[in-house]
Amino acid sequence: MLNSAAAARRALPSIDRLLKLDAVAALIETHGRPLVVETLRAVIDEQRSLLAKDAAIPPPDDDALAAQCAKQLRVLAQPSLRAVFNLTGTVLHTNLGRALYPQVAADAATDAMTRAVNLEFDLGGGARGERDSHVEAWLQRLTGAEAAVVVNNNAAAVYLVLNSLAPKKEVIVSRGELVEIGGAFRIPDIMARAGCKLKEIGTTNRTHARDFEQAIGPRTAAIMKVHASNYAIQGFTASVPEAELAAIAHQHELPFINDLGSGMLIDLEAYGLPHEPTPRETIASGADIVTFSGDKLLGGPQCGLIVGRQDLIAKIRKNPMKRALRVDKVRLAALEAVLRLYADPVRLMRELPTLRLLTRPQTDIEAQARRVLPALAAAVGNHADAKIIACSSQIGSGALPVDALPSAGIALTPRAKRKSGAADALSTAFRALPVPVIGHIRDGAFILDLRCLDDEGGFIAQLAQFQLPAHAH
Ligand SMILES: *Cc1c(COP(=O)(O)O)cnc(C)c1O
């Protein structure tokens, strides 16, 4: 036995011999020699241990080994970061990359990526420039603020503001606003990392003006308001209106900071959506510094925007941490293009994917559901029933948490007895498509909310490749 096993192992070819095969030469052409050699080695090692366990299996021939190598290389060649169909019903899905760039922003980003640009270069004077200058005028125009700074994301914006304006000092925040956004963003933690002391006041449901007034002391550096992005406190509640908070802060010569989270630049009510506070309103009611995200409702690239009073912005800009948190030319180019769209409401509605998706009428989505239903029903065959359903989409990313958007979709209900496992199998099979389809499971059915289905043709075409795993049949 032992001898024949050893013989079988010896029957495996050398890497050099495999490298001479035409099929392997073609792989080198596509993937480059180092990866092909690494993969061949892995394939042979695998075979060697298989043969060591069971000498009865015949050793594979050279072509079979090359084919196995080709298969592994195909997997390796697939990008890790891939396009997917977001049919989750959450428009701004943090795990799926939040806002989609409008085409003008994608074009501007590509240009900035592939060419030299005047990122920190003043074309008028020929001297060193400031990278935020490319978007500052637009932000002034759109928010009414005196000045603006752009950083990596809104978490960075909050950190930088606190670290610049209140190091080693107290910042007063209502207990009703000590939010956790998800992941590692919690106001108390950011506050600690920024070197500030959080002074919590009031209670979860009720905070009054006197709570703020009593908390102000010689160590107070700012009053801060945080937008309750992903929850709502309802019932017996009280909070202090922004203008009143600003007045209290200013009486004590303190800055009033407002973290808006999403911070939509225009009034969403004009588009039939629920109201979301805008930086312009917030500044008008007395905020000295406002922070918000670039890739939530604003619909642009990931970044954090800080707008407000000139003297405070100057302090923020001087903080050495600004350098560590700055954005690159690509995102600045995209942001400038997006802000430009905001200057023209007609173009904005037509070209900004986030706004277009959020305002898609239910009837439009339902009509689309009727068009894709036959292809979906055919793909799942007799494994599931496909039915058009009304559903409600979420805005996502902590924007307007209690407001749902009426939408339509398709529910795939497995015919199998053990529905939950069968719905999981459907979900897995949809994720295995060339462009993975991401939906959600509810009440034993796999649900596809079609609000964000842009490429309908591509979606239908790839369903021809839909395959349930063998054990799900
Ligand atoms: C989303 C959010 C943040 C974090 O913003 P990112 O852009 O995700 O870093 C901070 N504060 C509030 C209130 C938010 O809603």
Tab-separated table of C-alpha atoms and ligand atoms in Angstrom:
chain	number	residue	atom	x	y	z
A	1	MET	CA	0.000	0.000	0.000
A	2	LEU	CA	2.565	2.499	1.163
A	3	ASN	CA	4.703	1.879	-1.842
A	4	SER	CA	1.895	2.389	-4.289
A	5	ALA	CA	0.888	5.629	-2.530
A	6	ALA	CA	4.425	6.869	-2.834
A	7	ALA	CA	4.393	5.858	-6.475
A	8	ALA	CA	1.168	7.722	-7.086
A	9	ARG	CA	2.609	10.852	-5.476
A	10	ARG	CA	5.677	10.506	-7.620
A	11	ALA	CA	3.383	10.352	-10.647
A	12	LEU	CA	2.477	14.016	-10.116
A	13	PRO	CA	4.239	16.217	-12.654
A	14	SER	CA	6.800	18.914	-11.861
A	15	ILE	CA	5.818	22.586	-12.055
A	16	ASP	CA	8.275	22.982	-14.911
A	17	ARG	CA	6.527	20.322	-16.964
A	18	LEU	CA	3.110	21.984	-16.418
A	19	LEU	CA	4.508	25.416	-17.320
A	20	LYS	CA	5.290	24.067	-20.797
A	21	LEU	CA	1.637	23.230	-21.536
A	22	ASP	CA	-0.115	25.540	-24.031
A	23	ALA	CA	-3.078	25.909	-21.669
A	24	VAL	CA	-0.739	27.114	-18.902
A	25	ALA	CA	1.057	29.502	-21.250
A	26	ALA	CA	-2.333	31.090	-21.943
A	27	LEU	CA	-2.911	31.451	-18.196
A	28	ILE	CA	0.453	33.208	-17.828
A	29	GLU	CA	-0.582	35.588	-20.588
A	30	THR	CA	-3.735	36.518	-18.624
A	31	HIS	CA	-2.628	36.366	-14.993
A	32	GLY	CA	1.161	36.780	-15.055
A	33	ARG	CA	3.753	34.124	-14.242
A	34	PRO	CA	4.088	34.517	-10.437
A	35	LEU	CA	0.383	33.910	-9.761
A	36	VAL	CA	0.272	30.935	-12.146
A	37	VAL	CA	3.312	29.306	-10.496
A	38	GLU	CA	1.836	29.912	-7.017
A	39	THR	CA	-1.490	28.400	-8.059
A	40	LEU	CA	0.064	25.364	-9.790
A	41	ARG	CA	2.046	24.699	-6.627
A	42	ALA	CA	-1.150	24.859	-4.550
A	43	VAL	CA	-2.981	22.517	-6.953
A	44	ILE	CA	-0.161	19.939	-6.856
A	45	ASP	CA	0.122	20.153	-3.052
A	46	GLU	CA	-3.604	19.532	-2.826
A	47	GLN	CA	-3.338	16.467	-5.074
A	48	ARG	CA	-0.351	15.168	-3.124
A	49	SER	CA	-2.274	15.199	0.148
A	50	LEU	CA	-5.333	13.624	-1.528
A	51	LEU	CA	-3.180	10.795	-2.859
A	52	ALA	CA	-1.529	10.358	0.509
A	53	LYS	CA	-4.941	9.750	2.051
A	54	ASP	CA	-6.258	7.398	-0.625
A	55	ALA	CA	-3.847	5.702	-2.992
A	56	ALA	CA	-6.738	4.111	-4.868
A	57	ILE	CA	-7.673	7.331	-6.683
A	58	PRO	CA	-5.879	7.636	-9.976
A	59	PRO	CA	-3.451	10.590	-10.188
A	60	PRO	CA	-4.856	13.380	-12.415
A	61	ASP	CA	-3.303	13.974	-15.830
A	62	ASP	CA	-1.535	17.232	-16.729
A	63	ASP	CA	-4.550	18.729	-18.505
A	64	ALA	CA	-6.792	18.157	-15.504
A	65	LEU	CA	-4.242	19.893	-13.262
A	66	ALA	CA	-4.038	22.832	-15.665
A	67	ALA	CA	-7.839	23.085	-15.730
A	68	GLN	CA	-7.962	23.101	-11.951
A	69	CYS	CA	-5.343	25.835	-11.888
A	70	ALA	CA	-7.384	27.872	-14.406
A	71	LYS	CA	-10.459	27.546	-12.206
A	72	GLN	CA	-8.632	28.805	-9.095
A	73	LEU	CA	-7.145	31.695	-11.056
A	74	ARG	CA	-10.580	32.738	-12.295
A	75	VAL	CA	-11.718	33.083	-8.686
A	76	LEU	CA	-8.557	34.993	-7.791
A	77	ALA	CA	-8.971	37.348	-10.766
A	78	GLN	CA	-12.383	38.481	-9.646
A	79	PRO	CA	-12.204	41.867	-7.951
A	80	SER	CA	-13.051	41.760	-4.257
A	81	LEU	CA	-14.949	45.059	-4.433
A	82	ARG	CA	-17.710	44.415	-6.959
A	83	ALA	CA	-20.898	45.964	-8.288
A	84	VAL	CA	-24.064	44.478	-6.779
A	85	PHE	CA	-27.790	45.056	-7.195
A	86	ASN	CA	-29.007	46.812	-4.052
A	87	LEU	CA	-32.560	45.476	-3.742
A	88	THR	CA	-32.533	45.694	0.052
A	89	GLY	CA	-34.996	48.564	0.095
A	90	THR	CA	-32.458	50.775	1.885
A	91	VAL	CA	-31.394	53.508	-0.517
A	92	LEU	CA	-28.350	54.781	1.404
A	93	HIS	CA	-27.022	51.407	2.556
A	94	THR	CA	-23.750	51.903	4.434
A	95	ASN	CA	-22.600	48.315	3.789
A	96	LEU	CA	-23.344	48.722	0.071
A	97	GLY	CA	-21.445	51.982	-0.324
A	98	ARG	CA	-24.160	54.596	0.375
A	99	ALA	CA	-24.752	57.259	-2.301
A	100	LEU	CA	-24.095	56.630	-6.007
A	101	TYR	CA	-22.143	59.363	-7.779
A	102	PRO	CA	-24.006	61.301	-10.442
A	103	GLN	CA	-22.324	60.896	-13.840
A	104	VAL	CA	-20.890	64.449	-13.733
A	105	ALA	CA	-19.151	63.579	-10.455
A	106	ALA	CA	-17.824	60.281	-11.803
A	107	ASP	CA	-16.426	62.116	-14.848
A	108	ALA	CA	-14.803	64.788	-12.674
A	109	ALA	CA	-13.344	62.090	-10.405
A	110	THR	CA	-11.901	60.156	-13.363
A	111	ASP	CA	-10.297	63.314	-14.700
A	112	ALA	CA	-8.748	64.094	-11.335
A	113	MET	CA	-7.487	60.507	-11.053
A	114	THR	CA	-5.728	60.362	-14.353
A	115	ARG	CA	-4.354	63.895	-14.783
A	116	ALA	CA	-2.368	66.436	-12.806
A	117	VAL	CA	-4.693	68.964	-11.144
A	118	ASN	CA	-4.413	72.307	-9.308
A	119	LEU	CA	-5.270	70.622	-5.996
A	120	GLU	CA	-3.216	72.982	-3.826
A	121	PHE	CA	-2.074	75.397	-6.473
A	122	ASP	CA	-3.447	78.878	-7.077
A	123	LEU	CA	-3.639	79.238	-10.850
A	124	GLY	CA	-3.991	83.040	-10.569
A	125	GLY	CA	-0.933	83.797	-8.498
A	126	GLY	CA	1.054	80.647	-9.223
A	127	ALA	CA	1.576	80.068	-5.521
A	128	ARG	CA	0.533	77.373	-3.078
A	129	GLY	CA	-3.240	77.074	-2.662
A	130	GLU	CA	-5.700	75.499	-0.253
A	131	ARG	CA	-7.451	72.260	-1.257
A	132	ASP	CA	-10.764	73.152	0.382
A	133	SER	CA	-10.931	76.292	-1.768
A	134	HIS	CA	-12.392	74.260	-4.661
A	135	VAL	CA	-15.634	73.686	-2.782
A	136	GLU	CA	-15.708	76.467	-0.197
A	137	ALA	CA	-17.535	79.023	-2.345
A	138	TRP	CA	-20.204	76.460	-3.236
A	139	LEU	CA	-20.676	75.533	0.403
A	140	GLN	CA	-20.921	79.221	1.360
A	141	ARG	CA	-23.562	79.720	-1.316
A	142	LEU	CA	-25.556	76.615	-0.387
A	143	THR	CA	-25.445	76.958	3.409
A	144	GLY	CA	-24.999	80.662	4.094
A	145	ALA	CA	-21.899	79.844	6.175
A	146	GLU	CA	-18.825	82.078	6.216
A	147	ALA	CA	-16.312	79.285	5.645
A	148	ALA	CA	-15.940	75.525	5.142
A	149	VAL	CA	-13.553	72.613	5.711
A	150	VAL	CA	-13.752	69.147	4.114
A	151	VAL	CA	-12.493	65.971	5.809
A	152	ASN	CA	-12.697	62.201	5.346
A	153	ASN	CA	-16.219	61.651	6.712
A	154	ASN	CA	-18.628	63.155	9.221
A	155	ALA	CA	-17.126	61.158	12.090
A	156	ALA	CA	-13.810	62.860	11.291
A	157	ALA	CA	-15.601	66.208	11.072
A	158	VAL	CA	-17.072	65.824	14.568
A	159	TYR	CA	-13.734	64.655	15.948
A	160	LEU	CA	-11.813	67.532	14.369
A	161	VAL	CA	-14.309	70.176	15.510
A	162	LEU	CA	-14.232	68.963	19.112
A	163	ASN	CA	-10.472	68.496	19.166
A	164	SER	CA	-9.924	71.996	17.727
A	165	LEU	CA	-12.485	73.985	19.732
A	166	ALA	CA	-12.665	72.212	23.092
A	167	PRO	CA	-9.441	70.346	23.953
A	168	LYS	CA	-9.322	69.450	27.685
A	169	LYS	CA	-12.581	71.319	28.222
A	170	GLU	CA	-16.230	70.447	28.707
A	171	VAL	CA	-18.799	70.118	25.951
A	172	ILE	CA	-22.442	70.091	27.003
A	173	VAL	CA	-24.763	67.582	25.293
A	174	SER	CA	-28.312	66.494	26.150
A	175	ARG	CA	-28.693	62.879	27.308
A	176	GLY	CA	-31.340	62.458	24.611
A	177	GLU	CA	-28.685	62.949	21.932
A	178	LEU	CA	-25.830	60.645	22.969
A	179	VAL	CA	-26.180	58.650	19.768
A	180	GLU	CA	-24.467	55.571	18.450
A	181	ILE	CA	-24.494	55.627	14.653
A	182	GLY	CA	-23.304	52.071	14.259
A	183	GLY	CA	-19.876	50.625	13.838
A	184	ALA	CA	-17.657	52.526	16.210
A	185	PHE	CA	-19.246	55.972	16.153
A	186	ARG	CA	-20.627	56.891	19.550
A	187	ILE	CA	-20.701	60.487	20.695
A	188	PRO	CA	-19.219	59.778	24.175
A	189	ASP	CA	-16.318	57.793	22.641
A	190	ILE	CA	-15.528	60.386	19.956
A	191	MET	CA	-15.669	63.057	22.645
A	192	ALA	CA	-13.118	61.169	24.777
A	193	ARG	CA	-10.801	60.521	21.813
A	194	ALA	CA	-11.031	64.195	20.837
A	195	GLY	CA	-9.712	65.044	24.305
A	196	CYS	CA	-12.930	66.669	25.539
A	197	LYS	CA	-14.961	66.055	28.617
A	198	LEU	CA	-18.573	65.193	27.901
A	199	LYS	CA	-20.979	67.009	30.203
A	200	GLU	CA	-24.289	65.187	29.877
A	201	ILE	CA	-27.363	67.008	30.993
A	202	GLY	CA	-31.124	66.506	31.189
A	203	THR	CA	-32.709	63.099	30.791
A	204	THR	CA	-33.268	60.752	27.874
A	205	ASN	CA	-36.685	62.158	27.062
A	206	ARG	CA	-36.605	65.703	28.452
A	207	THR	CA	-33.973	68.414	28.483
A	208	HIS	CA	-34.721	72.057	29.344
A	209	ALA	CA	-32.994	75.409	28.842
A	210	ARG	CA	-32.246	75.586	32.595
A	211	ASP	CA	-30.307	72.288	32.329
A	212	PHE	CA	-27.919	73.957	29.878
A	213	GLU	CA	-27.694	77.190	31.886
A	214	GLN	CA	-26.900	75.360	35.119
A	215	ALA	CA	-24.230	73.222	33.444
A	216	ILE	CA	-22.221	76.119	32.056
A	217	GLY	CA	-19.108	76.811	34.103
A	218	PRO	CA	-15.511	78.019	33.752
A	219	ARG	CA	-14.463	74.736	32.062
A	220	THR	CA	-17.199	74.797	29.420
A	221	ALA	CA	-15.923	75.169	25.839
A	222	ALA	CA	-19.062	74.572	23.757
A	223	ILE	CA	-22.677	73.479	23.607
A	224	MET	CA	-23.336	70.703	21.146
A	225	LYS	CA	-26.475	69.384	19.519
A	226	VAL	CA	-26.466	65.990	17.806
A	227	HIS	CA	-29.152	65.024	15.314
A	228	ALA	CA	-30.961	61.873	16.507
A	229	SER	CA	-30.216	60.197	13.197
A	230	ASN	CA	-31.326	56.637	13.691
A	231	TYR	CA	-33.946	56.783	16.426
A	232	ALA	CA	-36.813	58.923	17.604
A	233	ILE	CA	-37.809	59.792	21.142
A	234	GLN	CA	-41.558	60.039	21.271
A	235	GLY	CA	-44.197	60.617	23.942
A	236	PHE	CA	-43.484	62.811	26.983
A	237	THR	CA	-40.547	64.729	25.534
A	238	ALA	CA	-38.971	68.150	25.680
A	239	SER	CA	-35.940	69.638	24.015
A	240	VAL	CA	-34.651	73.159	23.651
A	241	PRO	CA	-35.220	74.833	20.251
A	242	GLU	CA	-31.999	75.463	18.373
A	243	ALA	CA	-32.342	79.238	18.346
A	244	GLU	CA	-32.745	79.248	22.126
A	245	LEU	CA	-29.728	76.981	22.589
A	246	ALA	CA	-27.689	79.247	20.342
A	247	ALA	CA	-28.766	82.257	22.381
A	248	ILE	CA	-27.733	80.558	25.648
A	249	ALA	CA	-24.344	79.650	24.153
A	250	HIS	CA	-23.770	83.159	22.828
A	251	GLN	CA	-24.718	84.819	26.138
A	252	HIS	CA	-21.784	82.920	27.622
A	253	GLU	CA	-19.558	83.502	24.584
A	254	LEU	CA	-19.522	79.793	23.752
A	255	PRO	CA	-19.749	78.292	20.277
A	256	PHE	CA	-22.867	76.305	19.475
A	257	ILE	CA	-21.971	73.185	17.463
A	258	ASN	CA	-24.594	71.199	15.576
A	259	ASP	CA	-23.854	67.710	14.178
A	260	LEU	CA	-26.586	67.230	11.589
A	261	GLY	CA	-25.514	63.772	10.441
A	262	SER	CA	-27.202	63.678	7.073
A	263	GLY	CA	-27.712	67.376	6.559
A	264	MET	CA	-29.566	67.675	3.266
A	265	LEU	CA	-28.689	70.913	1.456
A	266	ILE	CA	-32.197	71.539	0.137
A	267	ASP	CA	-35.658	71.271	1.608
A	268	LEU	CA	-36.798	67.705	0.921
A	269	GLU	CA	-40.426	68.628	1.463
A	270	ALA	CA	-40.364	70.280	-1.960
A	271	TYR	CA	-39.806	66.763	-3.335
A	272	GLY	CA	-42.572	65.132	-1.322
A	273	LEU	CA	-40.140	63.708	1.234
A	274	PRO	CA	-40.173	64.275	4.998
A	275	HIS	CA	-38.387	67.332	6.329
A	276	GLU	CA	-34.722	67.010	7.217
A	277	PRO	CA	-32.937	69.987	8.825
A	278	THR	CA	-30.631	71.793	6.397
A	279	PRO	CA	-27.288	73.421	7.277
A	280	ARG	CA	-28.736	76.730	6.014
A	281	GLU	CA	-31.639	76.617	8.488
A	282	THR	CA	-29.317	75.527	11.256
A	283	ILE	CA	-26.875	78.359	10.634
A	284	ALA	CA	-29.738	80.828	10.313
A	285	SER	CA	-30.977	79.781	13.751
A	286	GLY	CA	-27.600	80.522	15.286
A	287	ALA	CA	-25.282	77.500	14.979
A	288	ASP	CA	-21.617	78.521	14.829
A	289	ILE	CA	-20.393	75.216	13.397
A	290	VAL	CA	-22.398	72.597	11.510
A	291	THR	CA	-21.121	69.167	10.469
A	292	PHE	CA	-22.682	66.709	7.999
A	293	SER	CA	-21.886	63.777	5.685
A	294	GLY	CA	-21.173	63.979	1.968
A	295	ASP	CA	-22.501	60.521	1.087
A	296	LYS	CA	-25.804	60.412	2.938
A	297	LEU	CA	-28.738	62.495	1.664
A	298	LEU	CA	-26.398	64.935	-0.035
A	299	GLY	CA	-25.697	62.141	-2.521
A	300	GLY	CA	-21.999	62.764	-3.091
A	301	PRO	CA	-18.671	61.141	-2.251
A	302	GLN	CA	-17.759	59.982	1.249
A	303	CYS	CA	-16.584	63.068	3.131
A	304	GLY	CA	-17.405	65.190	6.144
A	305	LEU	CA	-18.328	68.839	5.740
A	306	ILE	CA	-17.692	71.441	8.390
A	307	VAL	CA	-19.260	74.840	7.771
A	308	GLY	CA	-19.599	77.879	9.983
A	309	ARG	CA	-17.956	80.942	11.480
A	310	GLN	CA	-14.738	82.132	9.840
A	311	ASP	CA	-12.702	82.427	13.076
A	312	LEU	CA	-13.678	78.931	14.255
A	313	ILE	CA	-13.047	77.387	10.835
A	314	ALA	CA	-9.590	79.012	10.857
A	315	LYS	CA	-8.843	77.273	14.183
A	316	ILE	CA	-10.073	73.954	12.812
A	317	ARG	CA	-7.954	74.332	9.704
A	318	LYS	CA	-4.829	74.956	11.822
A	319	ASN	CA	-5.254	71.698	13.769
A	320	PRO	CA	-2.478	69.299	12.632
A	321	MET	CA	-5.088	66.522	12.639
A	322	LYS	CA	-6.714	68.219	9.625
A	323	ARG	CA	-3.808	66.854	7.599
A	324	ALA	CA	-4.490	63.323	8.816
A	325	LEU	CA	-8.191	63.563	7.995
A	326	ARG	CA	-8.101	65.457	4.698
A	327	VAL	CA	-9.736	64.207	1.483
A	328	ASP	CA	-7.935	63.482	-1.752
A	329	LYS	CA	-8.288	65.147	-5.147
A	330	VAL	CA	-10.667	62.466	-6.432
A	331	ARG	CA	-13.336	63.053	-3.838
A	332	LEU	CA	-12.893	66.835	-3.965
A	333	ALA	CA	-13.475	66.749	-7.723
A	334	ALA	CA	-16.610	64.639	-7.244
A	335	LEU	CA	-17.865	66.846	-4.416
A	336	GLU	CA	-17.417	70.023	-6.447
A	337	ALA	CA	-19.455	68.499	-9.305
A	338	VAL	CA	-22.226	67.436	-6.911
A	339	LEU	CA	-22.398	70.848	-5.191
A	340	ARG	CA	-22.624	72.480	-8.617
A	341	LEU	CA	-25.712	70.341	-9.354
A	342	TYR	CA	-27.369	71.769	-6.244
A	343	ALA	CA	-27.258	75.206	-7.853
A	344	ASP	CA	-29.840	74.036	-10.426
A	345	PRO	CA	-32.872	72.244	-8.937
A	346	VAL	CA	-34.030	70.911	-12.316
A	347	ARG	CA	-30.695	69.291	-13.160
A	348	LEU	CA	-30.363	68.105	-9.559
A	349	MET	CA	-33.601	66.154	-9.719
A	350	ARG	CA	-32.674	64.651	-13.070
A	351	GLU	CA	-29.064	63.798	-12.371
A	352	LEU	CA	-28.574	63.078	-8.668
A	353	PRO	CA	-29.187	59.317	-8.231
A	354	THR	CA	-29.944	59.600	-4.501
A	355	LEU	CA	-32.738	62.112	-5.029
A	356	ARG	CA	-34.092	60.263	-8.068
A	357	LEU	CA	-34.211	56.952	-6.166
A	358	LEU	CA	-35.754	58.485	-3.045
A	359	THR	CA	-38.527	60.160	-5.035
A	360	ARG	CA	-39.373	57.249	-7.364
A	361	PRO	CA	-43.168	56.887	-7.272
A	362	GLN	CA	-44.560	53.571	-6.083
A	363	THR	CA	-46.533	53.194	-9.338
A	364	ASP	CA	-43.308	53.397	-11.327
A	365	ILE	CA	-41.650	50.729	-9.170
A	366	GLU	CA	-44.750	48.550	-9.403
A	367	ALA	CA	-44.726	48.765	-13.214
A	368	GLN	CA	-41.108	47.641	-13.130
A	369	ALA	CA	-42.044	44.751	-10.844
A	370	ARG	CA	-44.572	43.594	-13.451
A	371	ARG	CA	-41.869	43.701	-16.128
A	372	VAL	CA	-39.304	41.648	-14.180
A	373	LEU	CA	-41.740	39.201	-12.552
A	374	PRO	CA	-41.832	36.650	-15.419
A	375	ALA	CA	-38.022	36.369	-15.556
A	376	LEU	CA	-37.791	35.962	-11.770
A	377	ALA	CA	-40.576	33.382	-11.708
A	378	ALA	CA	-38.848	31.435	-14.480
A	379	ALA	CA	-35.487	31.577	-12.657
A	380	VAL	CA	-36.788	30.097	-9.398
A	381	GLY	CA	-39.008	27.615	-11.282
A	382	ASN	CA	-41.006	25.339	-9.032
A	383	HIS	CA	-38.875	26.074	-5.967
A	384	ALA	CA	-40.696	29.253	-5.028
A	385	ASP	CA	-43.758	31.338	-5.770
A	386	ALA	CA	-43.033	34.800	-7.143
A	387	LYS	CA	-45.473	37.545	-6.313
A	388	ILE	CA	-45.548	41.340	-6.568
A	389	ILE	CA	-45.882	42.985	-3.180
A	390	ALA	CA	-46.124	46.486	-1.767
A	391	CYS	CA	-43.200	47.217	0.555
A	392	SER	CA	-41.631	50.188	2.218
A	393	SER	CA	-38.126	51.386	1.528
A	394	GLN	CA	-35.880	53.072	4.043
A	395	ILE	CA	-33.728	56.101	3.353
A	396	GLY	CA	-30.901	54.569	5.360
A	397	SER	CA	-27.625	55.793	6.870
A	398	GLY	CA	-29.393	57.162	9.852
A	399	ALA	CA	-31.517	59.609	7.889
A	400	LEU	CA	-35.161	60.044	8.805
A	401	PRO	CA	-35.434	56.731	10.670
A	402	VAL	CA	-39.177	56.709	11.235
A	403	ASP	CA	-40.188	57.606	7.712
A	404	ALA	CA	-40.687	54.815	5.200
A	405	LEU	CA	-41.118	55.300	1.460
A	406	PRO	CA	-43.953	53.341	-0.185
A	407	SER	CA	-42.349	50.967	-2.665
A	408	ALA	CA	-42.936	47.735	-4.560
A	409	GLY	CA	-41.043	44.528	-4.946
A	410	ILE	CA	-41.186	40.836	-5.510
A	411	ALA	CA	-41.523	38.229	-2.778
A	412	LEU	CA	-40.122	34.778	-3.515
A	413	THR	CA	-41.784	32.340	-1.144
A	414	PRO	CA	-40.183	28.873	-1.098
A	415	ARG	CA	-42.512	25.946	-1.625
A	416	ALA	CA	-40.343	23.740	0.591
A	417	LYS	CA	-41.689	22.773	4.033
A	418	ARG	CA	-38.717	24.219	5.921
A	419	LYS	CA	-39.178	27.739	4.616
A	420	SER	CA	-36.493	29.582	6.551
A	421	GLY	CA	-33.662	27.386	5.276
A	422	ALA	CA	-35.121	27.533	1.785
A	423	ALA	CA	-35.305	31.340	1.866
A	424	ASP	CA	-31.653	31.392	2.970
A	425	ALA	CA	-30.787	29.156	0.012
A	426	LEU	CA	-32.556	31.565	-2.359
A	427	SER	CA	-30.713	34.501	-0.852
A	428	THR	CA	-27.371	32.661	-1.249
A	429	ALA	CA	-28.125	31.741	-4.873
A	430	PHE	CA	-28.979	35.367	-5.752
A	431	ARG	CA	-25.712	36.491	-4.184
A	432	ALA	CA	-23.850	33.987	-6.385
A	433	LEU	CA	-24.965	35.659	-9.643
A	434	PRO	CA	-22.280	37.475	-11.702
A	435	VAL	CA	-23.614	40.783	-10.331
A	436	PRO	CA	-24.749	39.641	-6.869
A	437	VAL	CA	-28.343	40.509	-6.002
A	438	ILE	CA	-28.844	41.587	-2.385
A	439	GLY	CA	-32.348	41.393	-0.925
A	440	HIS	CA	-33.713	40.586	2.502
A	441	ILE	CA	-35.634	37.780	4.163
A	442	ARG	CA	-38.924	38.429	5.909
A	443	ASP	CA	-41.479	35.925	7.187
A	444	GLY	CA	-39.794	33.054	5.355
A	445	ALA	CA	-39.798	34.835	1.989
A	446	PHE	CA	-36.901	36.365	0.065
A	447	ILE	CA	-37.886	39.963	-0.757
A	448	LEU	CA	-36.498	42.121	-3.559
A	449	ASP	CA	-37.457	45.814	-3.214
A	450	LEU	CA	-37.068	47.262	-6.720
A	451	ARG	CA	-36.751	50.946	-5.774
A	452	CYS	CA	-33.007	50.955	-6.586
A	453	LEU	CA	-33.119	48.697	-9.668
A	454	ASP	CA	-31.487	50.858	-12.351
A	455	ASP	CA	-30.083	48.325	-14.813
A	456	GLU	CA	-33.258	46.356	-15.452
A	457	GLY	CA	-31.937	44.786	-18.668
A	458	GLY	CA	-28.752	43.548	-17.003
A	459	PHE	CA	-30.735	42.238	-14.048
A	460	ILE	CA	-33.080	40.191	-16.235
A	461	ALA	CA	-30.310	38.965	-18.561
A	462	GLN	CA	-28.194	37.446	-15.803
A	463	LEU	CA	-31.150	35.525	-14.334
A	464	ALA	CA	-30.510	32.935	-17.083
A	465	GLN	CA	-27.506	31.921	-14.953
A	466	PHE	CA	-29.488	31.587	-11.732
A	467	GLN	CA	-28.842	28.261	-10.031
A	468	LEU	CA	-30.000	26.933	-6.696
A	469	PRO	CA	-27.417	24.815	-4.889
A	470	ALA	CA	-28.038	21.058	-5.251
A	471	HIS	CA	-29.130	20.532	-1.608
A	472	ALA	CA	-31.864	23.155	-1.919
A	473	HIS	CA	-33.667	21.221	-4.649
B	1	LIG	C1	-23.919	59.378	10.137
B	1	LIG	C2	-23.640	60.270	11.262
B	1	LIG	C3	-22.316	60.494	11.688
B	1	LIG	C4	-21.159	59.803	11.044
B	1	LIG	O1	-21.025	60.210	9.706
B	1	LIG	P1	-20.086	59.383	8.705
B	1	LIG	O2	-20.120	60.209	7.463
B	1	LIG	O3	-20.712	58.047	8.554
B	1	LIG	O4	-18.748	59.323	9.312
B	1	LIG	C5	-22.122	61.339	12.738
B	1	LIG	N1	-23.149	61.941	13.372
B	1	LIG	C6	-24.434	61.750	12.987
B	1	LIG	C7	-25.524	62.444	13.747
B	1	LIG	C8	-24.718	60.911	11.923
B	1	LIG	O5	-25.972	60.698	11.538
